[in-house]
Coordinates of C-alpha atoms in Angstrom, one line a residue:
M1 CA -101.9 182.3 81.5
S2 CA -98.7 180.8 82.0
I3 CA -98.4 178.4 85.4
E4 CA -94.7 178.5 87.0
L5 CA -93.8 175.0 87.6
P6 CA -91.4 174.0 90.5
P7 CA -87.4 173.5 89.9
S8 CA -88.1 169.7 90.0
A9 CA -90.7 170.0 86.8
A10 CA -87.9 171.4 84.4
P11 CA -87.9 169.6 81.3
R12 CA -84.4 167.2 81.3
S13 CA -83.6 163.8 79.9
V14 CA -82.5 161.3 82.4
Y15 CA -78.4 160.7 83.1
P16 CA -76.5 158.3 80.6
L17 CA -75.6 155.2 82.0
D18 CA -72.4 155.7 82.0
V19 CA -72.7 158.2 84.9
L20 CA -72.9 154.9 87.2
P21 CA -69.5 153.3 88.0
G22 CA -69.3 149.7 86.7
T23 CA -68.8 148.5 90.3
V24 CA -72.1 150.4 91.1
R25 CA -73.9 148.7 87.9
Q26 CA -72.6 145.5 88.8
R27 CA -73.7 145.6 92.8
L28 CA -77.1 146.7 91.7
L29 CA -77.5 143.8 89.1
G30 CA -76.4 141.3 91.4
L31 CA -79.6 142.2 93.8
T32 CA -81.9 141.8 91.0
Q33 CA -81.0 138.1 91.3
A34 CA -82.4 138.1 95.0
G35 CA -86.1 137.7 93.5
T36 CA -87.6 140.4 95.6
P37 CA -87.9 144.3 94.4
V38 CA -85.0 146.2 94.6
S39 CA -84.6 149.1 97.1
A40 CA -81.3 149.9 98.4
Y41 CA -78.7 152.4 99.1
V42 CA -75.2 151.5 97.6
Y43 CA -72.3 153.6 99.2
D44 CA -68.3 153.9 97.8
G45 CA -66.4 154.8 101.2
A46 CA -63.5 155.4 98.6
V47 CA -65.2 158.3 97.4
A48 CA -66.1 160.0 100.7
A49 CA -62.5 159.4 101.6
E50 CA -61.0 161.2 98.6
R51 CA -63.4 164.1 98.9
A52 CA -62.1 164.5 102.9
R53 CA -58.6 164.1 101.7
E54 CA -59.0 166.8 99.1
L55 CA -60.7 169.5 101.5
R56 CA -58.2 168.6 104.5
T57 CA -55.0 169.2 102.1
A58 CA -56.3 172.4 100.8
L59 CA -56.8 174.2 104.1
P60 CA -54.3 175.7 106.5
E61 CA -52.9 173.9 109.7
W62 CA -55.0 176.0 112.0
A63 CA -58.3 174.5 110.3
A64 CA -60.0 171.0 111.3
V65 CA -62.3 169.1 109.2
Y66 CA -65.1 167.5 111.4
Y67 CA -67.3 165.3 109.6
A68 CA -71.2 165.9 110.5
V69 CA -72.6 162.2 111.1
K70 CA -76.2 163.5 110.3
A71 CA -75.6 163.8 106.5
N72 CA -74.7 159.8 106.4
S73 CA -74.5 157.8 109.6
F74 CA -74.0 154.5 107.9
P75 CA -71.2 152.7 109.9
G76 CA -68.9 152.1 106.9
I77 CA -68.9 155.5 105.5
V78 CA -68.4 156.9 109.1
E79 CA -65.3 154.3 109.2
A80 CA -64.2 155.2 105.7
L81 CA -63.8 158.9 106.6
A82 CA -62.2 158.4 110.2
P83 CA -58.9 158.3 108.8
H84 CA -59.2 161.8 106.9
V85 CA -61.0 163.9 109.0
D86 CA -60.1 165.5 112.2
G87 CA -63.2 164.3 114.2
F88 CA -66.9 164.4 113.9
E89 CA -70.0 166.5 114.6
V90 CA -72.6 164.7 116.4
A91 CA -76.2 165.6 117.4
S92 CA -77.4 162.8 119.5
C93 CA -76.0 159.8 121.8
S94 CA -76.7 157.4 118.8
E95 CA -74.4 159.5 116.8
L96 CA -71.6 159.9 119.7
E97 CA -71.8 155.9 120.1
L98 CA -71.1 155.5 116.1
A99 CA -68.4 158.0 116.0
A100 CA -66.8 157.5 119.1
P101 CA -65.2 154.2 118.3
A102 CA -64.3 155.2 114.8
K103 CA -61.1 156.6 115.9
P104 CA -59.1 155.2 118.4
V105 CA -58.1 156.8 121.5
I106 CA -54.5 157.7 121.8
G107 CA -52.5 159.0 124.8
G108 CA -55.7 159.0 126.8
T109 CA -57.3 161.8 124.6
P110 CA -60.9 161.0 123.9
V111 CA -62.1 160.9 119.9
P112 CA -62.4 164.7 119.0
V113 CA -66.3 165.3 119.0
V114 CA -68.0 168.4 118.8
A115 CA -71.7 168.4 119.7
A116 CA -74.4 170.4 118.3
G117 CA -78.0 170.6 118.3
P118 CA -81.2 173.0 119.5
A119 CA -82.6 171.0 122.2
K120 CA -80.2 168.7 124.0
S121 CA -82.1 167.0 126.6
V122 CA -80.3 166.2 130.1
P123 CA -79.4 162.8 129.0
V124 CA -78.0 163.9 126.1
L125 CA -75.7 166.4 127.7
T126 CA -75.0 163.8 130.4
A127 CA -73.6 161.5 127.8
L128 CA -71.6 164.5 126.4
V129 CA -70.0 165.4 129.4
R130 CA -69.1 161.8 130.5
A131 CA -67.8 161.2 127.2
G132 CA -65.3 164.2 127.4
V133 CA -66.2 165.4 124.1
E134 CA -64.1 168.5 122.7
A135 CA -66.9 171.2 122.7
I136 CA -70.4 171.2 123.4
N137 CA -72.1 174.0 121.3
A138 CA -74.5 175.3 123.8
E139 CA -77.8 176.9 122.5
S140 CA -78.9 179.0 125.6
L141 CA -78.4 180.1 129.2
L142 CA -80.6 177.2 130.3
E143 CA -78.4 174.5 128.4
L144 CA -75.1 176.2 129.9
H145 CA -76.7 175.8 133.7
R146 CA -77.6 172.2 132.7
I147 CA -74.3 171.5 131.9
S148 CA -72.8 173.0 135.0
R149 CA -75.0 171.3 137.1
I150 CA -74.1 167.7 135.6
T151 CA -70.3 168.7 135.5
V152 CA -70.1 169.5 139.0
G153 CA -72.2 166.4 140.1
E154 CA -69.6 164.4 137.7
G155 CA -66.9 166.3 139.4
V156 CA -65.2 167.4 135.7
R157 CA -65.3 170.3 133.5
A158 CA -67.0 170.6 130.3
R159 CA -65.5 172.6 127.3
V160 CA -68.4 174.7 125.7
A161 CA -68.6 177.1 122.7
L162 CA -71.5 179.5 122.5
R163 CA -73.6 179.2 119.7
V164 CA -74.5 182.5 118.1
N165 CA -77.1 183.6 115.9
P166 CA -75.3 186.8 114.5
A167 CA -77.2 190.0 113.9
S168 CA -75.7 190.1 110.3
I169 CA -72.9 189.1 108.0
P170 CA -71.2 191.3 105.7
V171 CA -70.3 188.9 103.1
T172 CA -72.0 188.4 99.7
G173 CA -72.6 185.0 97.9
S174 CA -74.7 182.1 98.4
L175 CA -74.8 182.7 102.0
H176 CA -78.3 182.4 104.3
M177 CA -77.7 185.6 106.3
G178 CA -78.3 185.3 110.0
G179 CA -80.4 188.2 112.2
V180 CA -83.8 186.3 111.8
P181 CA -85.7 184.7 114.5
S182 CA -84.2 181.0 115.1
Q183 CA -84.5 178.4 117.2
F184 CA -80.9 177.9 116.7
G185 CA -78.0 179.6 119.1
V186 CA -78.1 182.9 121.0
A187 CA -79.0 186.0 119.4
E188 CA -76.0 188.1 119.0
P189 CA -77.5 191.4 121.3
D190 CA -77.5 188.8 123.9
V191 CA -74.1 187.5 123.6
P192 CA -72.3 189.4 126.5
E193 CA -75.1 188.9 129.0
V194 CA -75.0 185.0 128.1
L195 CA -71.1 185.2 128.3
R196 CA -70.9 186.5 131.6
E197 CA -73.0 183.9 133.2
A198 CA -71.2 181.1 131.5
L199 CA -68.1 182.4 132.6
R200 CA -69.3 182.4 136.3
L201 CA -70.8 179.0 136.0
P202 CA -68.7 176.2 137.6
G203 CA -67.7 173.2 135.7
L204 CA -67.8 174.9 132.6
D205 CA -64.7 175.9 130.5
V206 CA -65.7 178.6 127.7
I207 CA -63.4 178.2 124.9
G208 CA -65.1 179.8 121.8
F209 CA -68.0 180.3 119.6
H210 CA -70.1 178.6 117.0
I211 CA -71.3 180.4 114.3
H212 CA -73.3 178.6 111.6
A213 CA -75.1 180.8 108.9
A214 CA -74.0 179.4 105.5
S215 CA -76.1 177.0 103.6
N216 CA -75.2 175.2 100.3
N217 CA -72.5 177.5 99.2
L218 CA -70.9 176.8 96.0
D219 CA -68.8 180.3 96.1
A220 CA -65.6 179.7 97.4
E221 CA -64.2 183.0 97.9
A222 CA -67.6 184.1 99.6
H223 CA -67.2 180.9 101.9
A224 CA -63.5 181.9 102.8
A225 CA -64.7 185.5 103.5
Y226 CA -67.5 183.9 105.6
L227 CA -64.5 182.1 107.5
R228 CA -62.5 185.3 108.0
W229 CA -65.7 187.1 109.0
C230 CA -66.6 184.2 111.8
V231 CA -62.7 184.5 112.9
E232 CA -62.7 188.3 113.2
W233 CA -65.8 188.2 115.1
S234 CA -65.0 185.7 117.6
V235 CA -61.5 187.4 118.1
R236 CA -62.9 190.5 119.2
T237 CA -65.9 189.4 121.1
A238 CA -63.7 187.3 123.0
Q239 CA -61.5 190.2 123.7
E240 CA -64.5 192.5 124.8
N241 CA -65.8 189.8 127.2
G242 CA -62.4 188.7 128.7
F243 CA -61.7 185.1 128.2
E244 CA -59.3 183.3 125.7
L245 CA -60.2 182.2 122.6
R246 CA -59.2 178.5 121.4
H247 CA -62.5 177.6 119.1
V248 CA -64.0 178.6 116.2
D249 CA -66.8 176.6 114.7
I250 CA -67.9 178.3 111.4
G251 CA -70.3 174.8 110.7
G252 CA -70.8 173.3 107.4
G253 CA -72.4 175.0 104.8
I254 CA -70.3 174.3 101.6
G255 CA -72.4 173.4 98.6
V256 CA -72.9 170.1 96.5
A257 CA -73.5 171.1 92.7
F258 CA -76.4 169.8 90.6
E259 CA -77.6 169.9 87.3
G260 CA -74.7 172.2 85.7
E261 CA -74.2 174.2 88.5
K262 CA -70.6 174.9 89.4
P263 CA -69.0 172.9 91.8
F264 CA -67.4 174.4 94.8
D265 CA -63.6 175.3 94.2
I266 CA -61.7 173.5 97.0
V267 CA -58.0 174.7 96.0
R268 CA -59.5 178.2 95.6
F269 CA -61.2 178.2 99.0
G270 CA -57.6 176.8 100.8
E271 CA -55.6 179.9 99.1
V272 CA -58.2 182.4 100.1
A273 CA -58.6 181.0 104.0
G274 CA -54.7 180.8 104.1
Q275 CA -54.6 184.6 104.1
V276 CA -57.0 184.9 107.2
D277 CA -54.8 185.8 110.2
V278 CA -55.8 183.1 113.0
P279 CA -54.3 183.8 116.6
A280 CA -51.9 181.3 117.7
G281 CA -53.7 178.4 119.7
V282 CA -56.8 178.9 117.8
K283 CA -58.7 176.0 116.1
V284 CA -61.2 176.8 113.5
V285 CA -63.7 174.1 113.0
L286 CA -65.3 173.2 109.7
E287 CA -68.3 170.7 109.9
P288 CA -68.8 169.6 106.3
G289 CA -71.7 167.1 105.9
R290 CA -73.6 166.9 102.6
F291 CA -70.3 168.2 100.6
L292 CA -68.2 165.0 101.9
V293 CA -70.6 162.3 101.2
A294 CA -73.2 163.3 98.4
D295 CA -71.6 161.7 95.6
C296 CA -70.6 158.6 97.6
G297 CA -73.8 157.1 97.8
W298 CA -76.6 156.0 94.8
Y299 CA -80.2 155.3 95.8
A300 CA -81.6 152.5 93.6
A301 CA -85.3 151.3 93.4
E302 CA -87.2 148.5 91.1
V303 CA -89.8 149.8 88.4
T304 CA -92.6 147.9 89.7
D305 CA -95.1 149.4 87.0
V306 CA -95.4 152.0 84.1
K307 CA -98.8 153.5 83.7
Q308 CA -100.3 155.7 81.4
S309 CA -103.0 158.4 82.8
Y310 CA -104.6 160.9 80.4
G311 CA -101.8 161.0 78.2
E312 CA -98.8 161.2 80.8
A313 CA -96.3 158.4 81.5
F314 CA -95.9 157.3 85.4
V315 CA -92.7 155.2 86.5
V316 CA -93.6 153.4 89.8
L317 CA -91.2 152.5 92.0
R318 CA -90.5 150.2 94.8
G319 CA -89.6 152.8 97.0
G320 CA -90.0 156.4 97.0
I321 CA -90.1 159.6 99.9
N322 CA -90.1 156.5 102.5
H323 CA -86.6 155.8 101.5
F324 CA -85.4 158.9 99.3
Q325 CA -87.1 162.3 100.8
L326 CA -84.7 165.0 100.1
P327 CA -86.0 166.0 96.4
T328 CA -89.6 166.1 97.6
S329 CA -88.9 167.8 101.2
W330 CA -86.2 170.7 99.5
D331 CA -87.6 171.0 95.9
I332 CA -84.6 170.0 94.0
V333 CA -83.7 168.8 91.0
H334 CA -82.4 165.3 91.5
N335 CA -82.0 163.3 88.0
I336 CA -81.7 159.7 87.3
A337 CA -79.9 157.3 85.2
V338 CA -82.2 154.1 84.2
L339 CA -80.2 150.6 84.6
P340 CA -82.1 147.8 82.2
V341 CA -82.6 144.7 83.6
D342 CA -83.2 142.3 80.8
N343 CA -84.6 139.2 82.9
W344 CA -88.2 139.3 82.8
T345 CA -90.4 136.3 84.3
E346 CA -93.6 137.3 84.8
D347 CA -96.0 135.9 82.1
C348 CA -97.5 138.8 80.9
H349 CA -97.0 141.8 78.7
R350 CA -93.7 143.9 80.0
P351 CA -95.1 147.6 80.2
A352 CA -92.7 150.1 78.9
A353 CA -92.4 153.9 78.1
E354 CA -90.1 154.8 75.1
E355 CA -89.1 158.4 73.8
T356 CA -91.3 160.1 76.0
R357 CA -91.5 162.0 79.3
V358 CA -92.2 160.4 82.3
T359 CA -92.9 161.3 85.9
V360 CA -91.0 159.1 88.7
V361 CA -93.5 158.1 91.9
G362 CA -93.2 155.9 94.9
E363 CA -95.2 153.3 96.7
L364 CA -96.6 155.7 98.9
C365 CA -100.6 156.6 98.9
T366 CA -100.2 160.3 98.8
P367 CA -99.3 162.4 95.6
E368 CA -96.7 163.9 97.6
D369 CA -94.6 160.3 96.8
T370 CA -93.3 162.0 93.7
L371 CA -89.6 162.5 93.1
L372 CA -88.9 163.7 89.8
R373 CA -91.2 165.2 87.0
D374 CA -91.1 165.6 83.5
V375 CA -87.8 163.6 82.5
H376 CA -87.3 162.2 79.0
V377 CA -86.7 158.4 78.9
D378 CA -85.3 156.6 75.8
R379 CA -86.9 153.4 77.6
V380 CA -88.0 152.5 81.1
R381 CA -89.5 149.1 81.6
A382 CA -91.2 147.5 84.6
G383 CA -88.5 145.4 86.3
D384 CA -85.7 148.1 85.3
L385 CA -83.7 149.8 88.0
V386 CA -84.2 153.6 88.8
V387 CA -80.9 154.8 89.9
F388 CA -80.1 158.3 91.6
P389 CA -76.8 159.4 91.5
Y390 CA -75.5 161.9 94.3
A391 CA -77.5 160.1 97.1
G392 CA -75.0 159.7 99.7
S393 CA -76.2 162.6 102.0
Y394 CA -79.5 163.2 103.8
G395 CA -80.7 160.1 102.2
W396 CA -81.8 157.2 104.1
E397 CA -81.2 159.2 107.2
F398 CA -83.6 161.7 106.0
A399 CA -86.9 159.7 104.7
M400 CA -90.1 158.7 106.7
H401 CA -89.3 155.2 107.1
R402 CA -92.5 154.4 108.8
F403 CA -95.1 155.5 106.8
L404 CA -97.5 152.7 105.3
G405 CA -94.7 150.3 106.8
H406 CA -93.1 149.0 103.7
P407 CA -89.5 147.5 104.3
V408 CA -86.7 150.1 104.2
A409 CA -84.1 150.6 101.8
D410 CA -81.4 148.4 102.3
R411 CA -78.0 150.1 102.8
L412 CA -74.9 148.4 101.4
L413 CA -70.9 148.7 100.3
V414 CA -69.7 148.4 96.9

């Protein structure tokens, strides 16, 4: 009887050392001189900025790129991206406070921000209204009523876009279709009724729709077709419900390639998207997060021990899912490189694994703290650094920092 293993258990070898840029290696080796076990994220803001420039350059003038701050909220990364994106997407007051200073206010116009989230509280909505954000993506009729009550009390108007859970999207490719029960947005059959109420509420300026139904899509042509569908659906629905469409937010969803997958073709996406007929005065917002920052970060953890157990080798890290939870939560392949550290000051044998397969685990008291299984190494020793490339998104922010109370990973720029 064969046992089907998860993707993270597929046989593979560690990345060669040259997958790590020289600047990253130097920064990490410098950390080993401090005398405390290394556990850190290292980021290169220039890498994220270049990815944003590539996407922005490929897109038509009617498109706008807003960075989803949730993917990486390190201030140095937000600041590096600010000159190369059109705005930010936020989902909390802390993200709003982080994004607002990143772009200067020009001519009295607030920083371009759109706000999302399925459970915005009254304090959060109040902060968004007071900040004058470009659009609040409203998730429900109750949320629309709350925004209206806040704006009337503040003596202002708020621009809102209705988040929609579409019944279906007639597009093939690596897309997660709508039409399933979800806490996100308004089900498409309920949209006309909710819009009628929204258009009557005081203090609201209904500007369009937010449709986020794509996830980790590597097919550029399919993603452009998804963009087209979002625009055409929004134009038709606005006409049917009697309001002026000015804003179509298609969310994020551009995929990140791992382990030999074909990368998303930015140029082709821009070419096909450019063929979409977008009415004058309508802005189409894209909210990439992971796509912009995945390859600008590296998570490194010191090997505290190398152990043998019933014929299997385990590499134990000063870190784990309390610092880098994504591979375990998503059950994705996230390979490593081994950065040798020659200095060994302990007065005892230095344990090592050579020319064998190892499982990489963390410091937590749970077997779930397993980051990579059955990966072949030439050599890894206690005191070396294990480095996860492509850790710039949903890394530090996504981890379970407080379990066991170990120190959190440092965050540094190269």
